[in-house]
PDB file of C-alpha atoms in Angstrom:
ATOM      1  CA  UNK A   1      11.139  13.265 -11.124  1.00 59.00           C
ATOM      2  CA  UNK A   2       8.135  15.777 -10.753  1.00 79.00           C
ATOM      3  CA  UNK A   3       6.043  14.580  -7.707  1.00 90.00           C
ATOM      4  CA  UNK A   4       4.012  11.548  -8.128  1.00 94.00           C
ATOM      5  CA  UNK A   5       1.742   9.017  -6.350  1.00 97.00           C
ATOM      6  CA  UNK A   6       2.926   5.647  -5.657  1.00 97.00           C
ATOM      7  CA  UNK A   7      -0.115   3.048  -5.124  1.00 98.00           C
ATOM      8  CA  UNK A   8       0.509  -0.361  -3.502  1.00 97.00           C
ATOM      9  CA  UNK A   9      -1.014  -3.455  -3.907  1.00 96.00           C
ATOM     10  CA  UNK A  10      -0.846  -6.825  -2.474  1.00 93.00           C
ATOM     11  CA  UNK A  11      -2.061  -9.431   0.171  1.00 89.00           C
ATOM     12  CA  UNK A  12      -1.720  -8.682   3.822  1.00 87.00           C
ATOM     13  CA  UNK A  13       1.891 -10.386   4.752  1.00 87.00           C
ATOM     14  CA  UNK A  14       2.872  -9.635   0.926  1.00 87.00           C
ATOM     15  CA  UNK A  15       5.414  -7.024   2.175  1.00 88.00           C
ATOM     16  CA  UNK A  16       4.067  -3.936   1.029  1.00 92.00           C
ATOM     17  CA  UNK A  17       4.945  -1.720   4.096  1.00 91.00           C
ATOM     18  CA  UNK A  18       8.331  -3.159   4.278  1.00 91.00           C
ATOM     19  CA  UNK A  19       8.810  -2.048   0.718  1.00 95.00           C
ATOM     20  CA  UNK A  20       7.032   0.868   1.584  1.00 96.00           C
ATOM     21  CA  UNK A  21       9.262   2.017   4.202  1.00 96.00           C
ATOM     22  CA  UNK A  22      12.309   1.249   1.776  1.00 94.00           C
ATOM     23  CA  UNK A  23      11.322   3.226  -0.732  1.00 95.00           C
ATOM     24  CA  UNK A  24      10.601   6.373   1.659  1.00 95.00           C
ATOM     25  CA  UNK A  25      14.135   6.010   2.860  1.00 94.00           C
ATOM     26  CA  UNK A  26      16.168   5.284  -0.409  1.00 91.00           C
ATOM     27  CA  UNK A  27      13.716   7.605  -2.455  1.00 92.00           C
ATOM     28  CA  UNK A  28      13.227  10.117  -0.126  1.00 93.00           C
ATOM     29  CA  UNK A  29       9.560  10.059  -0.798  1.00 96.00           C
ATOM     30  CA  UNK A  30       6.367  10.509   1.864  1.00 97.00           C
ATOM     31  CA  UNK A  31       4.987   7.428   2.911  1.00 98.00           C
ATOM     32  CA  UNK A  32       0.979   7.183   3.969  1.00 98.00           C
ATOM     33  CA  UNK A  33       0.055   4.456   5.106  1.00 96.00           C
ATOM     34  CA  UNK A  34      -3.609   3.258   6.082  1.00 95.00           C
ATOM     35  CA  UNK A  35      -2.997   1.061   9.257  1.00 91.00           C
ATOM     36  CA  UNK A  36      -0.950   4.056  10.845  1.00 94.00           C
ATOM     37  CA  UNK A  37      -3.574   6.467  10.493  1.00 97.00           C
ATOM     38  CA  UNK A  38      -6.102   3.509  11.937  1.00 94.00           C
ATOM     39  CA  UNK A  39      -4.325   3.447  15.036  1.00 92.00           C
ATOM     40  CA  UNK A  40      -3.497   6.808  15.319  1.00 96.00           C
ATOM     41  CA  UNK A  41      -7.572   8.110  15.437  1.00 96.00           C
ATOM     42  CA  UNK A  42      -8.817   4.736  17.239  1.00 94.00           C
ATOM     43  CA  UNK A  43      -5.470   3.555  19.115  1.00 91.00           C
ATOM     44  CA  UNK A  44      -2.751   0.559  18.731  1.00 86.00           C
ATOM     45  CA  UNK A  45      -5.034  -1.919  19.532  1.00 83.00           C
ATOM     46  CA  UNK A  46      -8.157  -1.511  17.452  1.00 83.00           C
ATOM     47  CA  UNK A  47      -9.275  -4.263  15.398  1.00 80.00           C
ATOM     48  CA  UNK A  48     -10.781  -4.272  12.101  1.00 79.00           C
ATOM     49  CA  UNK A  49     -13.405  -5.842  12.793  1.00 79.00           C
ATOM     50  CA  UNK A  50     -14.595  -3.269  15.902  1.00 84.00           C
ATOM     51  CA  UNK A  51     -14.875   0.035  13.539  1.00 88.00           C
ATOM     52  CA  UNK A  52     -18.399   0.934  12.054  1.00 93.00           C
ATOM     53  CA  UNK A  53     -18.383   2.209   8.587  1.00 94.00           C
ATOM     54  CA  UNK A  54     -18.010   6.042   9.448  1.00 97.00           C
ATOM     55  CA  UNK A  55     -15.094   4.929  11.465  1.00 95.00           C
ATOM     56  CA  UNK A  56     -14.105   3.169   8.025  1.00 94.00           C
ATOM     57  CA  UNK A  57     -14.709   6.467   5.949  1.00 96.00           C
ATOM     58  CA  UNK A  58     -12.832   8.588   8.830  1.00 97.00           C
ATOM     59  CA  UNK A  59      -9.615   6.488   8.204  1.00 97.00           C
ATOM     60  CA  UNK A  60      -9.812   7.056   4.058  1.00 97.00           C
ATOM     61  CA  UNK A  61     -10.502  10.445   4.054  1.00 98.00           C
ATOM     62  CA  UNK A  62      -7.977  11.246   6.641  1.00 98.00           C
ATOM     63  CA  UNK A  63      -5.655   9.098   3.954  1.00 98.00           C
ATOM     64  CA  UNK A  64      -7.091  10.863   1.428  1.00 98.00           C
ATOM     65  CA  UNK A  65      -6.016  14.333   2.523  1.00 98.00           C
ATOM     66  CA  UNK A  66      -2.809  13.658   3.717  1.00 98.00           C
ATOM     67  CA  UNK A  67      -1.890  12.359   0.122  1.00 98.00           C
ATOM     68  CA  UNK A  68      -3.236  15.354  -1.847  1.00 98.00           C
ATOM     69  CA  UNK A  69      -1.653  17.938   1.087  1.00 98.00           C
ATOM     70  CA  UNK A  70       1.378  16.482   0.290  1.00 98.00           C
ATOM     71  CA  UNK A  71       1.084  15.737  -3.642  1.00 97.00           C
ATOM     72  CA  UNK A  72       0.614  19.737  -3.869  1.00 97.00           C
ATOM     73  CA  UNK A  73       3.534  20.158  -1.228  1.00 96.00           C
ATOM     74  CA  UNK A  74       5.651  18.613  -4.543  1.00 96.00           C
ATOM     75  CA  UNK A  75       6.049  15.466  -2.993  1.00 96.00           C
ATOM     76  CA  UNK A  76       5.974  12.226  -4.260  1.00 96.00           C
ATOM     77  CA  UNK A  77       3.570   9.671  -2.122  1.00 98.00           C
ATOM     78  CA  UNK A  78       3.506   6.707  -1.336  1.00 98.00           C
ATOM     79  CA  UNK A  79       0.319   5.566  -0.622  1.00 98.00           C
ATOM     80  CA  UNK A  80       0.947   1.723   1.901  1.00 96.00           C
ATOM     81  CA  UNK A  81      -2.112  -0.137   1.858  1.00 94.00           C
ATOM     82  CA  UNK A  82      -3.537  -2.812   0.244  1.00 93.00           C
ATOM     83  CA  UNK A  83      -5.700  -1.117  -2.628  1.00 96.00           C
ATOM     84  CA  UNK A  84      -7.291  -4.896  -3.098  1.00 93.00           C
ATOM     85  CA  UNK A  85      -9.400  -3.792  -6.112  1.00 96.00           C
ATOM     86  CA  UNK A  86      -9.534  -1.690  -9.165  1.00 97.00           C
ATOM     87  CA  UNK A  87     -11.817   0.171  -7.570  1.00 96.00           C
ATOM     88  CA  UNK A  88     -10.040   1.062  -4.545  1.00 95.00           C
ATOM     89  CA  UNK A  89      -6.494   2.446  -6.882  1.00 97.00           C
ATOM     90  CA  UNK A  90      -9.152   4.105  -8.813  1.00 97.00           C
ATOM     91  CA  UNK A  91     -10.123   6.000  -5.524  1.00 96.00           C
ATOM     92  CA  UNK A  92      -6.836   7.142  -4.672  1.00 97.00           C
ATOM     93  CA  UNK A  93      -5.396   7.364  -8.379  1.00 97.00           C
ATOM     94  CA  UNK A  94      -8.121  10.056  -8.644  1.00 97.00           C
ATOM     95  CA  UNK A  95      -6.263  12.210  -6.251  1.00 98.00           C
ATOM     96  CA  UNK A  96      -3.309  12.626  -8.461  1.00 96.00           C
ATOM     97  CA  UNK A  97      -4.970  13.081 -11.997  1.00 96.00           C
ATOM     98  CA  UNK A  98      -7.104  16.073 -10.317  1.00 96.00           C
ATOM     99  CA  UNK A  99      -3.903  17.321  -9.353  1.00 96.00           C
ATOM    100  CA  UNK A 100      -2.097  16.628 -12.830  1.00 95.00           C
ATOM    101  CA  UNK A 101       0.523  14.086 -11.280  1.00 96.00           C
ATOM    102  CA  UNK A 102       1.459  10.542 -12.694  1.00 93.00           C
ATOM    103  CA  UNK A 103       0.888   7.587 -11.232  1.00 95.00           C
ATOM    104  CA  UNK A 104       2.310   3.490 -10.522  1.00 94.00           C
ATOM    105  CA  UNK A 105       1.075   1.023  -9.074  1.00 96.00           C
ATOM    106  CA  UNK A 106       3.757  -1.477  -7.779  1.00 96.00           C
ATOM    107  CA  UNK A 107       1.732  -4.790  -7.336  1.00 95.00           C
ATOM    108  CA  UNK A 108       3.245  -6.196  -4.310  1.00 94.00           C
ATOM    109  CA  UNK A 109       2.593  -9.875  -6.263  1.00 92.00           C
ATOM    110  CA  UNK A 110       3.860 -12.105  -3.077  1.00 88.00           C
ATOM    111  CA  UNK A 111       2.467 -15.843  -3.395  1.00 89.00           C
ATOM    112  CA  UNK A 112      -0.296 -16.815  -1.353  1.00 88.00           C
ATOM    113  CA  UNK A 113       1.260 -19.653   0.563  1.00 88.00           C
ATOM    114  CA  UNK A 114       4.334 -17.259   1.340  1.00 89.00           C
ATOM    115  CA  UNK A 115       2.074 -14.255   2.570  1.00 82.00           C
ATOM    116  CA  UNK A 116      -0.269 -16.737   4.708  1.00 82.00           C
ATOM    117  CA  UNK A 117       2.575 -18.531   6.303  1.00 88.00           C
ATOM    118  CA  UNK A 118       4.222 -14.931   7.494  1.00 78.00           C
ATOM    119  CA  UNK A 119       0.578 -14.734   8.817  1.00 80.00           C
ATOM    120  CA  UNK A 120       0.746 -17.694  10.867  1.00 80.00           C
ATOM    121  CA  UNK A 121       4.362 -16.581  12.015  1.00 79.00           C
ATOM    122  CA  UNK A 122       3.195 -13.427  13.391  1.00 72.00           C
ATOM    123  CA  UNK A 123      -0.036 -14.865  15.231  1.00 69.00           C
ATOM    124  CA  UNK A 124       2.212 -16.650  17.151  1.00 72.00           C
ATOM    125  CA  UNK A 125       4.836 -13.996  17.451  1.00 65.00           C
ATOM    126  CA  UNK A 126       2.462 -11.036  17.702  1.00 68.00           C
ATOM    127  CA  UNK A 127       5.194  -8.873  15.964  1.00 58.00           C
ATOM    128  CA  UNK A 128       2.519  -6.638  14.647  1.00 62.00           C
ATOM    129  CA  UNK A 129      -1.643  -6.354  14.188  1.00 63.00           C
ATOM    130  CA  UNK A 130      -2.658  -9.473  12.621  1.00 65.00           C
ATOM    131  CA  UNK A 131      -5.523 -10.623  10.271  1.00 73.00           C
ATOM    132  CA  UNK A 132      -7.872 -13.377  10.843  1.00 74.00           C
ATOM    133  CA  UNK A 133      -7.279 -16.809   8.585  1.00 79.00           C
ATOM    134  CA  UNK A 134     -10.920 -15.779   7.630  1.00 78.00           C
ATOM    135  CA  UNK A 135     -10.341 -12.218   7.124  1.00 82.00           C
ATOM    136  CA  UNK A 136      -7.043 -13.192   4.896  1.00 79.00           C
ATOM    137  CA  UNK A 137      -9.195 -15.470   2.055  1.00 82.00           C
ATOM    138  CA  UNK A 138     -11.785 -13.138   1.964  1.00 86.00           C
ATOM    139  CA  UNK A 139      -8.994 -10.670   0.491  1.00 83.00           C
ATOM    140  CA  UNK A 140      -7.583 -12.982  -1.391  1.00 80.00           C
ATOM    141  CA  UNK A 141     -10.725 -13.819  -3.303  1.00 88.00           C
ATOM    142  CA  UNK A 142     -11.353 -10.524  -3.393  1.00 92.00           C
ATOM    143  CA  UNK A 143      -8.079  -9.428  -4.995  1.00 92.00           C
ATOM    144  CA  UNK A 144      -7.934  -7.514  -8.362  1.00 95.00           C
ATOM    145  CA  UNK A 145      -4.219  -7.671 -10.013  1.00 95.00           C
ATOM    146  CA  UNK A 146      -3.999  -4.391 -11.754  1.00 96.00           C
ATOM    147  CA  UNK A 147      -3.531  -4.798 -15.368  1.00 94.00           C
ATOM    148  CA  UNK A 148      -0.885  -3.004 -17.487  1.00 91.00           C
ATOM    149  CA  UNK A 149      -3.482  -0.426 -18.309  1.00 93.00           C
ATOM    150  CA  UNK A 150      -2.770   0.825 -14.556  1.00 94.00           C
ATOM    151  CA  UNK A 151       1.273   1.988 -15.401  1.00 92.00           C
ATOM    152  CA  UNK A 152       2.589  -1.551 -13.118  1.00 94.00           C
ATOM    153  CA  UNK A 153       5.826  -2.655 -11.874  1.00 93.00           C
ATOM    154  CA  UNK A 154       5.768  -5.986 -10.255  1.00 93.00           C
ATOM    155  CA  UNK A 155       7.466  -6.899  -6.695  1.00 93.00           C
ATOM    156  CA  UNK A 156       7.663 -10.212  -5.370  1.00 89.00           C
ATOM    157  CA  UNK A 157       9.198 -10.386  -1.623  1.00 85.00           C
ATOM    158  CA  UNK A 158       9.459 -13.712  -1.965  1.00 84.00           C
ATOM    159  CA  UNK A 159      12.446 -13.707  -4.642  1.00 89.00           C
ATOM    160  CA  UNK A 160      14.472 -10.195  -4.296  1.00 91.00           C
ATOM    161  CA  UNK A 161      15.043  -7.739  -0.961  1.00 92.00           C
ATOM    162  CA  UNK A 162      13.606  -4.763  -1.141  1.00 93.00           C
ATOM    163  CA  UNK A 163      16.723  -2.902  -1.683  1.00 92.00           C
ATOM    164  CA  UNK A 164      17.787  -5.056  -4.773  1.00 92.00           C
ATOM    165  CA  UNK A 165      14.278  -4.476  -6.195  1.00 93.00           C
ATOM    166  CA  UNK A 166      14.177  -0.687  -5.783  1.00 92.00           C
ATOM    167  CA  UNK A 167      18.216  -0.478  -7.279  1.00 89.00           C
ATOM    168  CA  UNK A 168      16.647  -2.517 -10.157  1.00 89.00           C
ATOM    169  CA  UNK A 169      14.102  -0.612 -10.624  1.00 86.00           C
ATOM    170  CA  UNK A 170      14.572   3.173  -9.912  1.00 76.00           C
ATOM    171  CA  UNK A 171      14.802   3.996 -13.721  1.00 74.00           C
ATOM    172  CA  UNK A 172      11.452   2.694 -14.193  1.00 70.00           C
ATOM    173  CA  UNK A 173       9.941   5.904 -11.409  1.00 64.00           C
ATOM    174  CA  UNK A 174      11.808   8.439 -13.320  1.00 48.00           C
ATOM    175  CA  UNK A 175       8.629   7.788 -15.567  1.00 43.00           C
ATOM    176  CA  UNK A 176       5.739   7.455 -13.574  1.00 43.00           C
ATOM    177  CA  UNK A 177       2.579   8.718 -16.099  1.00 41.00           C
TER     178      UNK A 177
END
């Protein structure tokens, strides 16, 4: 497959940077992922709700750059955040079609109730950063499903492991357009 960019969607908790990190490592592909560049320009412990906009806008275009340096490397991308509207995957899409390269979007279509509860689980455990409860419906009101029109392949963590998923599907990456 000629390099590509790989665009995830989903709820926080949906398991989009667990499926992200499986594809990087059965694929071979680049992962970039939003949070880590966070942390890495403000440190592990900033919270959302702490950055000002230009801190916002520092993050994305970091993102931003790091995708299209390695899109023209010849890499494929994946791009591991949560791309909650149309608007957003437009954003990043953009990147590739200046560029000439196909995209997917693999909607990361965990159910709400599954994604909140591994919320809950990891206030308590602190396993990783965390969302508020408030935060988490604003997003999910928010949310945009991407429509066929957007070249989709549907992943739900709460029915297959990554690794099944990404056997099942490998064909269908061959033909990212």
């Amino acid at each position: 497959m000629k390099s590509a960019l790989i665009i995830l969607c989903g709820l926080p908790f949906a398991g989009k940077t667990v499926l992200a990190k499986e594809l990087e490592k059965a694929m071979g592909w680049i992962r970039i992922d939003l949070d880590e560049i966070k942390f890495e320009l403000y440190g592990q412990h900033i919270r959302d709700e702490n950055l000002e906009q230009k801190d916002w806008d520092r993050v994305y275009q970091t993102m931003y750059q790091r995708i299209r340096h390695q899109l023209r490397q010849g890499k494929t991308v994946i791009q591991d955040a949560g791309n909650f509207t149309k608007h957003e995957r437009d954003l990043v899409r953009k990147i590739a079609q200046e560029l000439g390269l196909g995209t997917a979007v693999i909607w990361v279509n965990t159910p709400k109730a599954v994604a909140k509860k591994r919320l809950l689980i990891n206030q308590q455990a602190q396993a990783r950063f965390t969302v508020s409860e408030s935060d988490f419906e604003a997003v999910v009101a928010e949310m945009q499903p991407p429509s066929k029109s957007e070249n989709v392949l549907t992943y739900d963590s709460s029915k297959i492991s990554p690794k099944d998923w990404i056997v099942q599907n490998c064909d269908n990456f061959v033909t990212t357009s």
